[in-house]
């Protein structure tokens, strides 16, 4: 009798998925909430294209598996809370004391698995050199800053197998080459953050980005450098705002493993005692390739014409730095050009800034090659 | 389509079972063959054409060998058929390796080297070629009659549970079952248990062990010390066992669900006390194949030619053993992969077997039993490093790390970094699973119904069976969760 029970239950379990395909007992969602992607649809069978069919069908079957989302979440909960490890090795690394690290491009750069040839580094430096010269001809000062990756600032929380490249990373080589160029105005954020880490937590636990405190130290370093050229600037100081502590849902790394609802992040939100900046209407239409249309061009103004204007070509790392930058200049225009970090000549021609700042998250520096 | 994929477990298996059991017995082989061809085509369609070619040639060869009465001609046809099978294996598996070896050799004489790009290796070619050869040899030896049904021979050679990594079942074992097609709930349910046990071995044990082993083996020398190198080797030793034994359990379990009893491939190999004992317990169907079709014929042929006397102080029998063992294990190594690491691995095993035969075995037998185990485990740890490493240089570098040439201070702090909850659990279960510990536990639970205490006897039967069902199905759910999470990796023996 027990053999029959086991057989029947087993057959019911293994048949449920394909029977569901026919009868639709369980509705499989079209998109995965935890993976933030559209699930694969059924591939059409074409006798002339047989080779790709098995893989496409396999992807479809895996994606349409009933209870997939719930089972993935269960896996994340078991892995994280019971087994104390990443449910998604290769994408998210769980480090020590609840610190999450991205195991994608950051890991590759940090561990020295991504490198550039000498001529590529030269081309990258040349691009920054030429931009500095070209902007200079228009009376614009050009500055470059690279927000460092989380592992560079908090290596002590990394998992054991996440080791820094013994002979240095590609960023080390690029920075060395940039520093040797007398024209490029490079602002070293890594050293500043390493000095500042003793004063507070500068990066999010569950996200690969820095937090607002880290961004504020980054801001100080950038403005400290620009101040030498534009002494009229009045930098934001700690007395201009206070940090309000808020508990927010966990960051992008926790989201990737489906645990953003189960983990949280303590955030420090700057509240300005007196904020002057106001949004301006964007002038330029976002191109089709812009990943975040609303963020393509964002402009704010304090209305203080004694201050210089600035265009900042940025990525997501500059987001939490924006409240401080907003209060510092006459007019600030932020351009998020889908990690192209281009010259954005049309916007610069219209905005006529005094300053252009290029803020590139460290693993993306190579995007400048061939510009 | 891997056994531990959702597609296999939740689509291919139930659909094939459905068609198999609604079909008349006479049609069941056609269902099995169709399923096997779909299974092999799933990886790459043209590669299954190689499989069909092999089946057709061996079908014709079997009949021709049987019908030829002239012994010389019979021998010639047999030889041609064997050459065809080996050629198929050489072209698809060893062409690139052979070409590049020749290229390296001639380049040392100042001739420009060349590169031979091999073909994509057809799925399970090493396994089905050995099955086909076993069939031909059995026909030649008149142990079995040549198969007249193309479908039945095709099912024997290509049957999907055995297609990618064995067991290399003998024709005389499988053939009667493919005619009979008997089945029962008892066999089916034991197949379910075996299949899920194999799935768990692969997904719950082998995969996390692989992650640890891969990280350690891929670490630069500067990041290793001796304890960590030994730890990595232990993880790999357990990984390869659970990977392959897991696959075999799934194959045997699937076979049982279709009413077929496949040959066993493992018998607690890490419980062995010598290398000779190990090969009686590890990949049994391969070692017996090599013994019956390579070692014994080689030894027999040589013994006929050599007179019974001593050469260089060694008895003729020992020379023959040395000769046959060396060739057998050289080819055993090559069978596992077209690389020098596998050749060295095979020869290393052969060397230890010879040493055991030449007197070391006698010393070993007299030793304290735990020491015998220790000897074998140390030998296996070193030999698996050879097996795992991408090149001989890497292997020796890693073995050097095991003996203290790594770049880190010699303490256990690096090992402790890997000892998280999951890895500790996997290591404990993994190590216990290589012994008969769980057999004893199961034996104890099975004894409940026979216990003299009435309450335990009365409830024991139900308790044992219901707990068993819940445990088996929960293991399936847990394995499915890990598969969905995408943390499982392909089988090691899949690439042979």
mmCIF file with all atom_site columns, C-alpha atoms in Angstrom, chain A residues 1-11 13-18 50-51 53-55 57-58 61-63 65-69 71-72 74-76 78-79 82-89 93 96 158-161 163 166, chain B residues 6-7 9-11 13-15 17 41-46 185-186 188-189 192-193 195-196 211 215 219-220 222-223 228 257 414 417-418 420-423 425 461-462 465-466 469 472-473 476-478 480-482 484-485 487:
data_model
loop_
_atom_site.group_PDB
_atom_site.id
_atom_site.type_symbol
_atom_site.label_atom_id
_atom_site.label_alt_id
_atom_site.label_comp_id
_atom_site.label_asym_id
_atom_site.label_entity_id
_atom_site.label_seq_id
_atom_site.pdbx_PDB_ins_code
_atom_site.Cartn_x
_atom_site.Cartn_y
_atom_site.Cartn_z
_atom_site.occupancy
_atom_site.B_iso_or_equiv
_atom_site.pdbx_formal_charge
_atom_site.auth_seq_id
_atom_site.auth_comp_id
_atom_site.auth_asym_id
_atom_site.auth_atom_id
_atom_site.pdbx_PDB_model_num
ATOM 1   C CA . UNK A 1 1   ? 0.000  0.000  0.000   1.00 0.00 ? 1   UNK A CA 1
ATOM 2   C CA . UNK A 1 2   ? 2.803  2.416  0.922   1.00 0.00 ? 2   UNK A CA 1
ATOM 3   C CA . UNK A 1 3   ? 4.484  1.711  -2.408  1.00 0.00 ? 3   UNK A CA 1
ATOM 4   C CA . UNK A 1 4   ? 1.284  2.686  -4.219  1.00 0.00 ? 4   UNK A CA 1
ATOM 5   C CA . UNK A 1 5   ? 0.913  5.861  -2.133  1.00 0.00 ? 5   UNK A CA 1
ATOM 6   C CA . UNK A 1 6   ? 4.509  6.903  -2.837  1.00 0.00 ? 6   UNK A CA 1
ATOM 7   C CA . UNK A 1 7   ? 4.144  6.139  -6.544  1.00 0.00 ? 7   UNK A CA 1
ATOM 8   C CA . UNK A 1 8   ? 0.896  8.096  -6.883  1.00 0.00 ? 8   UNK A CA 1
ATOM 9   C CA . UNK A 1 9   ? 2.185  11.099 -4.936  1.00 0.00 ? 9   UNK A CA 1
ATOM 10  C CA . UNK A 1 10  ? 5.443  11.142 -6.884  1.00 0.00 ? 10  UNK A CA 1
ATOM 11  C CA . UNK A 1 11  ? 3.673  10.942 -10.231 1.00 0.00 ? 11  UNK A CA 1
ATOM 12  C CA . UNK A 1 13  ? 4.211  15.916 -8.207  1.00 0.00 ? 13  UNK A CA 1
ATOM 13  C CA . UNK A 1 14  ? 6.276  15.397 -11.331 1.00 0.00 ? 14  UNK A CA 1
ATOM 14  C CA . UNK A 1 15  ? 3.247  15.695 -13.647 1.00 0.00 ? 15  UNK A CA 1
ATOM 15  C CA . UNK A 1 16  ? 1.859  18.883 -12.139 1.00 0.00 ? 16  UNK A CA 1
ATOM 16  C CA . UNK A 1 17  ? 4.020  21.234 -14.173 1.00 0.00 ? 17  UNK A CA 1
ATOM 17  C CA . UNK A 1 18  ? 3.172  19.953 -17.639 1.00 0.00 ? 18  UNK A CA 1
ATOM 18  C CA . UNK A 1 50  ? 16.192 22.987 -34.523 1.00 0.00 ? 50  UNK A CA 1
ATOM 19  C CA . UNK A 1 51  ? 19.445 23.582 -32.665 1.00 0.00 ? 51  UNK A CA 1
ATOM 20  C CA . UNK A 1 53  ? 14.954 25.113 -29.822 1.00 0.00 ? 53  UNK A CA 1
ATOM 21  C CA . UNK A 1 54  ? 15.930 22.838 -26.878 1.00 0.00 ? 54  UNK A CA 1
ATOM 22  C CA . UNK A 1 55  ? 17.621 25.700 -25.031 1.00 0.00 ? 55  UNK A CA 1
ATOM 23  C CA . UNK A 1 57  ? 12.220 25.485 -24.600 1.00 0.00 ? 57  UNK A CA 1
ATOM 24  C CA . UNK A 1 58  ? 14.289 24.672 -21.515 1.00 0.00 ? 58  UNK A CA 1
ATOM 25  C CA . UNK A 1 61  ? 9.908  25.449 -19.030 1.00 0.00 ? 61  UNK A CA 1
ATOM 26  C CA . UNK A 1 62  ? 12.133 26.618 -16.190 1.00 0.00 ? 62  UNK A CA 1
ATOM 27  C CA . UNK A 1 63  ? 10.540 30.056 -16.142 1.00 0.00 ? 63  UNK A CA 1
ATOM 28  C CA . UNK A 1 65  ? 7.483  26.201 -13.536 1.00 0.00 ? 65  UNK A CA 1
ATOM 29  C CA . UNK A 1 66  ? 4.585  26.566 -11.076 1.00 0.00 ? 66  UNK A CA 1
ATOM 30  C CA . UNK A 1 67  ? 5.473  28.086 -7.700  1.00 0.00 ? 67  UNK A CA 1
ATOM 31  C CA . UNK A 1 68  ? 8.866  29.074 -9.116  1.00 0.00 ? 68  UNK A CA 1
ATOM 32  C CA . UNK A 1 69  ? 8.833  32.470 -7.407  1.00 0.00 ? 69  UNK A CA 1
ATOM 33  C CA . UNK A 1 71  ? 10.431 28.238 -4.308  1.00 0.00 ? 71  UNK A CA 1
ATOM 34  C CA . UNK A 1 72  ? 13.116 30.782 -5.196  1.00 0.00 ? 72  UNK A CA 1
ATOM 35  C CA . UNK A 1 74  ? 12.231 29.733 -0.008  1.00 0.00 ? 74  UNK A CA 1
ATOM 36  C CA . UNK A 1 75  ? 15.721 28.989 -1.318  1.00 0.00 ? 75  UNK A CA 1
ATOM 37  C CA . UNK A 1 76  ? 16.850 32.516 -0.507  1.00 0.00 ? 76  UNK A CA 1
ATOM 38  C CA . UNK A 1 78  ? 17.067 28.838 3.587   1.00 0.00 ? 78  UNK A CA 1
ATOM 39  C CA . UNK A 1 79  ? 20.407 29.925 2.135   1.00 0.00 ? 79  UNK A CA 1
ATOM 40  C CA . UNK A 1 82  ? 19.879 28.803 7.759   1.00 0.00 ? 82  UNK A CA 1
ATOM 41  C CA . UNK A 1 83  ? 23.002 28.212 5.701   1.00 0.00 ? 83  UNK A CA 1
ATOM 42  C CA . UNK A 1 84  ? 24.412 31.748 5.981   1.00 0.00 ? 84  UNK A CA 1
ATOM 43  C CA . UNK A 1 85  ? 25.449 32.000 2.361   1.00 0.00 ? 85  UNK A CA 1
ATOM 44  C CA . UNK A 1 86  ? 24.425 33.668 -0.867  1.00 0.00 ? 86  UNK A CA 1
ATOM 45  C CA . UNK A 1 87  ? 21.478 32.107 -2.665  1.00 0.00 ? 87  UNK A CA 1
ATOM 46  C CA . UNK A 1 88  ? 22.895 33.505 -5.889  1.00 0.00 ? 88  UNK A CA 1
ATOM 47  C CA . UNK A 1 89  ? 26.660 32.908 -5.939  1.00 0.00 ? 89  UNK A CA 1
ATOM 48  C CA . UNK A 1 93  ? 28.240 37.593 -2.411  1.00 0.00 ? 93  UNK A CA 1
ATOM 49  C CA . UNK A 1 96  ? 30.907 39.096 6.883   1.00 0.00 ? 96  UNK A CA 1
ATOM 50  C CA . UNK A 1 158 ? 34.575 40.482 1.992   1.00 0.00 ? 158 UNK A CA 1
ATOM 51  C CA . UNK A 1 159 ? 34.158 36.709 1.815   1.00 0.00 ? 159 UNK A CA 1
ATOM 52  C CA . UNK A 1 160 ? 37.416 34.745 1.878   1.00 0.00 ? 160 UNK A CA 1
ATOM 53  C CA . UNK A 1 161 ? 37.605 33.992 -1.823  1.00 0.00 ? 161 UNK A CA 1
ATOM 54  C CA . UNK A 1 163 ? 40.603 38.743 -3.054  1.00 0.00 ? 163 UNK A CA 1
ATOM 55  C CA . UNK A 1 166 ? 47.767 40.875 -6.038  1.00 0.00 ? 166 UNK A CA 1
ATOM 56  C CA . UNK B 2 6   ? 13.397 20.639 -14.232 1.00 0.00 ? 6   UNK B CA 1
ATOM 57  C CA . UNK B 2 7   ? 12.829 19.647 -17.826 1.00 0.00 ? 7   UNK B CA 1
ATOM 58  C CA . UNK B 2 9   ? 12.205 15.531 -13.870 1.00 0.00 ? 9   UNK B CA 1
ATOM 59  C CA . UNK B 2 10  ? 8.988  17.401 -14.517 1.00 0.00 ? 10  UNK B CA 1
ATOM 60  C CA . UNK B 2 11  ? 8.406  16.903 -18.228 1.00 0.00 ? 11  UNK B CA 1
ATOM 61  C CA . UNK B 2 13  ? 10.232 11.646 -17.215 1.00 0.00 ? 13  UNK B CA 1
ATOM 62  C CA . UNK B 2 14  ? 6.459  11.806 -16.606 1.00 0.00 ? 14  UNK B CA 1
ATOM 63  C CA . UNK B 2 15  ? 5.622  12.033 -20.316 1.00 0.00 ? 15  UNK B CA 1
ATOM 64  C CA . UNK B 2 17  ? 6.488  7.045  -18.243 1.00 0.00 ? 17  UNK B CA 1
ATOM 65  C CA . UNK B 2 41  ? 19.087 15.169 -29.619 1.00 0.00 ? 41  UNK B CA 1
ATOM 66  C CA . UNK B 2 42  ? 18.264 17.670 -26.907 1.00 0.00 ? 42  UNK B CA 1
ATOM 67  C CA . UNK B 2 43  ? 21.982 18.462 -26.549 1.00 0.00 ? 43  UNK B CA 1
ATOM 68  C CA . UNK B 2 44  ? 22.681 18.784 -30.262 1.00 0.00 ? 44  UNK B CA 1
ATOM 69  C CA . UNK B 2 45  ? 20.730 17.174 -33.019 1.00 0.00 ? 45  UNK B CA 1
ATOM 70  C CA . UNK B 2 46  ? 23.547 16.158 -35.326 1.00 0.00 ? 46  UNK B CA 1
ATOM 71  C CA . UNK B 2 185 ? 4.788  -1.100 -7.759  1.00 0.00 ? 185 UNK B CA 1
ATOM 72  C CA . UNK B 2 186 ? 7.567  -2.435 -5.547  1.00 0.00 ? 186 UNK B CA 1
ATOM 73  C CA . UNK B 2 188 ? 8.672  1.434  -9.302  1.00 0.00 ? 188 UNK B CA 1
ATOM 74  C CA . UNK B 2 189 ? 8.611  2.841  -5.768  1.00 0.00 ? 189 UNK B CA 1
ATOM 75  C CA . UNK B 2 192 ? 11.523 6.624  -7.044  1.00 0.00 ? 192 UNK B CA 1
ATOM 76  C CA . UNK B 2 193 ? 13.524 6.392  -3.818  1.00 0.00 ? 193 UNK B CA 1
ATOM 77  C CA . UNK B 2 195 ? 16.169 8.466  -8.170  1.00 0.00 ? 195 UNK B CA 1
ATOM 78  C CA . UNK B 2 196 ? 15.498 11.025 -5.438  1.00 0.00 ? 196 UNK B CA 1
ATOM 79  C CA . UNK B 2 211 ? 31.702 25.261 -5.168  1.00 0.00 ? 211 UNK B CA 1
ATOM 80  C CA . UNK B 2 215 ? 37.199 28.082 -5.323  1.00 0.00 ? 215 UNK B CA 1
ATOM 81  C CA . UNK B 2 219 ? 42.941 30.096 -6.057  1.00 0.00 ? 219 UNK B CA 1
ATOM 82  C CA . UNK B 2 220 ? 46.392 31.462 -6.826  1.00 0.00 ? 220 UNK B CA 1
ATOM 83  C CA . UNK B 2 222 ? 49.793 32.847 -2.927  1.00 0.00 ? 222 UNK B CA 1
ATOM 84  C CA . UNK B 2 223 ? 46.342 32.372 -1.410  1.00 0.00 ? 223 UNK B CA 1
ATOM 85  C CA . UNK B 2 228 ? 43.469 24.581 2.742   1.00 0.00 ? 228 UNK B CA 1
ATOM 86  C CA . UNK B 2 257 ? 10.647 3.027  -12.884 1.00 0.00 ? 257 UNK B CA 1
ATOM 87  C CA . UNK B 2 414 ? 41.849 29.777 5.885   1.00 0.00 ? 414 UNK B CA 1
ATOM 88  C CA . UNK B 2 417 ? 36.633 30.620 6.521   1.00 0.00 ? 417 UNK B CA 1
ATOM 89  C CA . UNK B 2 418 ? 34.970 27.911 4.418   1.00 0.00 ? 418 UNK B CA 1
ATOM 90  C CA . UNK B 2 420 ? 29.850 27.886 7.148   1.00 0.00 ? 420 UNK B CA 1
ATOM 91  C CA . UNK B 2 421 ? 26.685 26.081 8.231   1.00 0.00 ? 421 UNK B CA 1
ATOM 92  C CA . UNK B 2 422 ? 25.978 24.611 4.813   1.00 0.00 ? 422 UNK B CA 1
ATOM 93  C CA . UNK B 2 423 ? 29.490 23.345 4.230   1.00 0.00 ? 423 UNK B CA 1
ATOM 94  C CA . UNK B 2 425 ? 26.398 20.040 7.149   1.00 0.00 ? 425 UNK B CA 1
ATOM 95  C CA . UNK B 2 461 ? 5.438  -0.209 10.506  1.00 0.00 ? 461 UNK B CA 1
ATOM 96  C CA . UNK B 2 462 ? 3.252  2.805  9.786   1.00 0.00 ? 462 UNK B CA 1
ATOM 97  C CA . UNK B 2 465 ? 6.707  3.888  5.946   1.00 0.00 ? 465 UNK B CA 1
ATOM 98  C CA . UNK B 2 466 ? 4.946  7.221  6.378   1.00 0.00 ? 466 UNK B CA 1
ATOM 99  C CA . UNK B 2 469 ? 7.340  8.738  2.079   1.00 0.00 ? 469 UNK B CA 1
ATOM 100 C CA . UNK B 2 472 ? 11.518 11.106 0.081   1.00 0.00 ? 472 UNK B CA 1
ATOM 101 C CA . UNK B 2 473 ? 9.037  13.696 -1.211  1.00 0.00 ? 473 UNK B CA 1
ATOM 102 C CA . UNK B 2 476 ? 12.462 16.022 -3.971  1.00 0.00 ? 476 UNK B CA 1
ATOM 103 C CA . UNK B 2 477 ? 11.011 19.423 -3.043  1.00 0.00 ? 477 UNK B CA 1
ATOM 104 C CA . UNK B 2 478 ? 14.291 20.580 -1.483  1.00 0.00 ? 478 UNK B CA 1
ATOM 105 C CA . UNK B 2 480 ? 13.812 21.195 -6.792  1.00 0.00 ? 480 UNK B CA 1
ATOM 106 C CA . UNK B 2 481 ? 14.287 24.392 -4.809  1.00 0.00 ? 481 UNK B CA 1
ATOM 107 C CA . UNK B 2 482 ? 18.055 24.207 -5.306  1.00 0.00 ? 482 UNK B CA 1
ATOM 108 C CA . UNK B 2 484 ? 15.288 26.419 -9.462  1.00 0.00 ? 484 UNK B CA 1
ATOM 109 C CA . UNK B 2 485 ? 17.744 28.627 -7.616  1.00 0.00 ? 485 UNK B CA 1
ATOM 110 C CA . UNK B 2 487 ? 22.957 26.660 -8.098  1.00 0.00 ? 487 UNK B CA 1
#
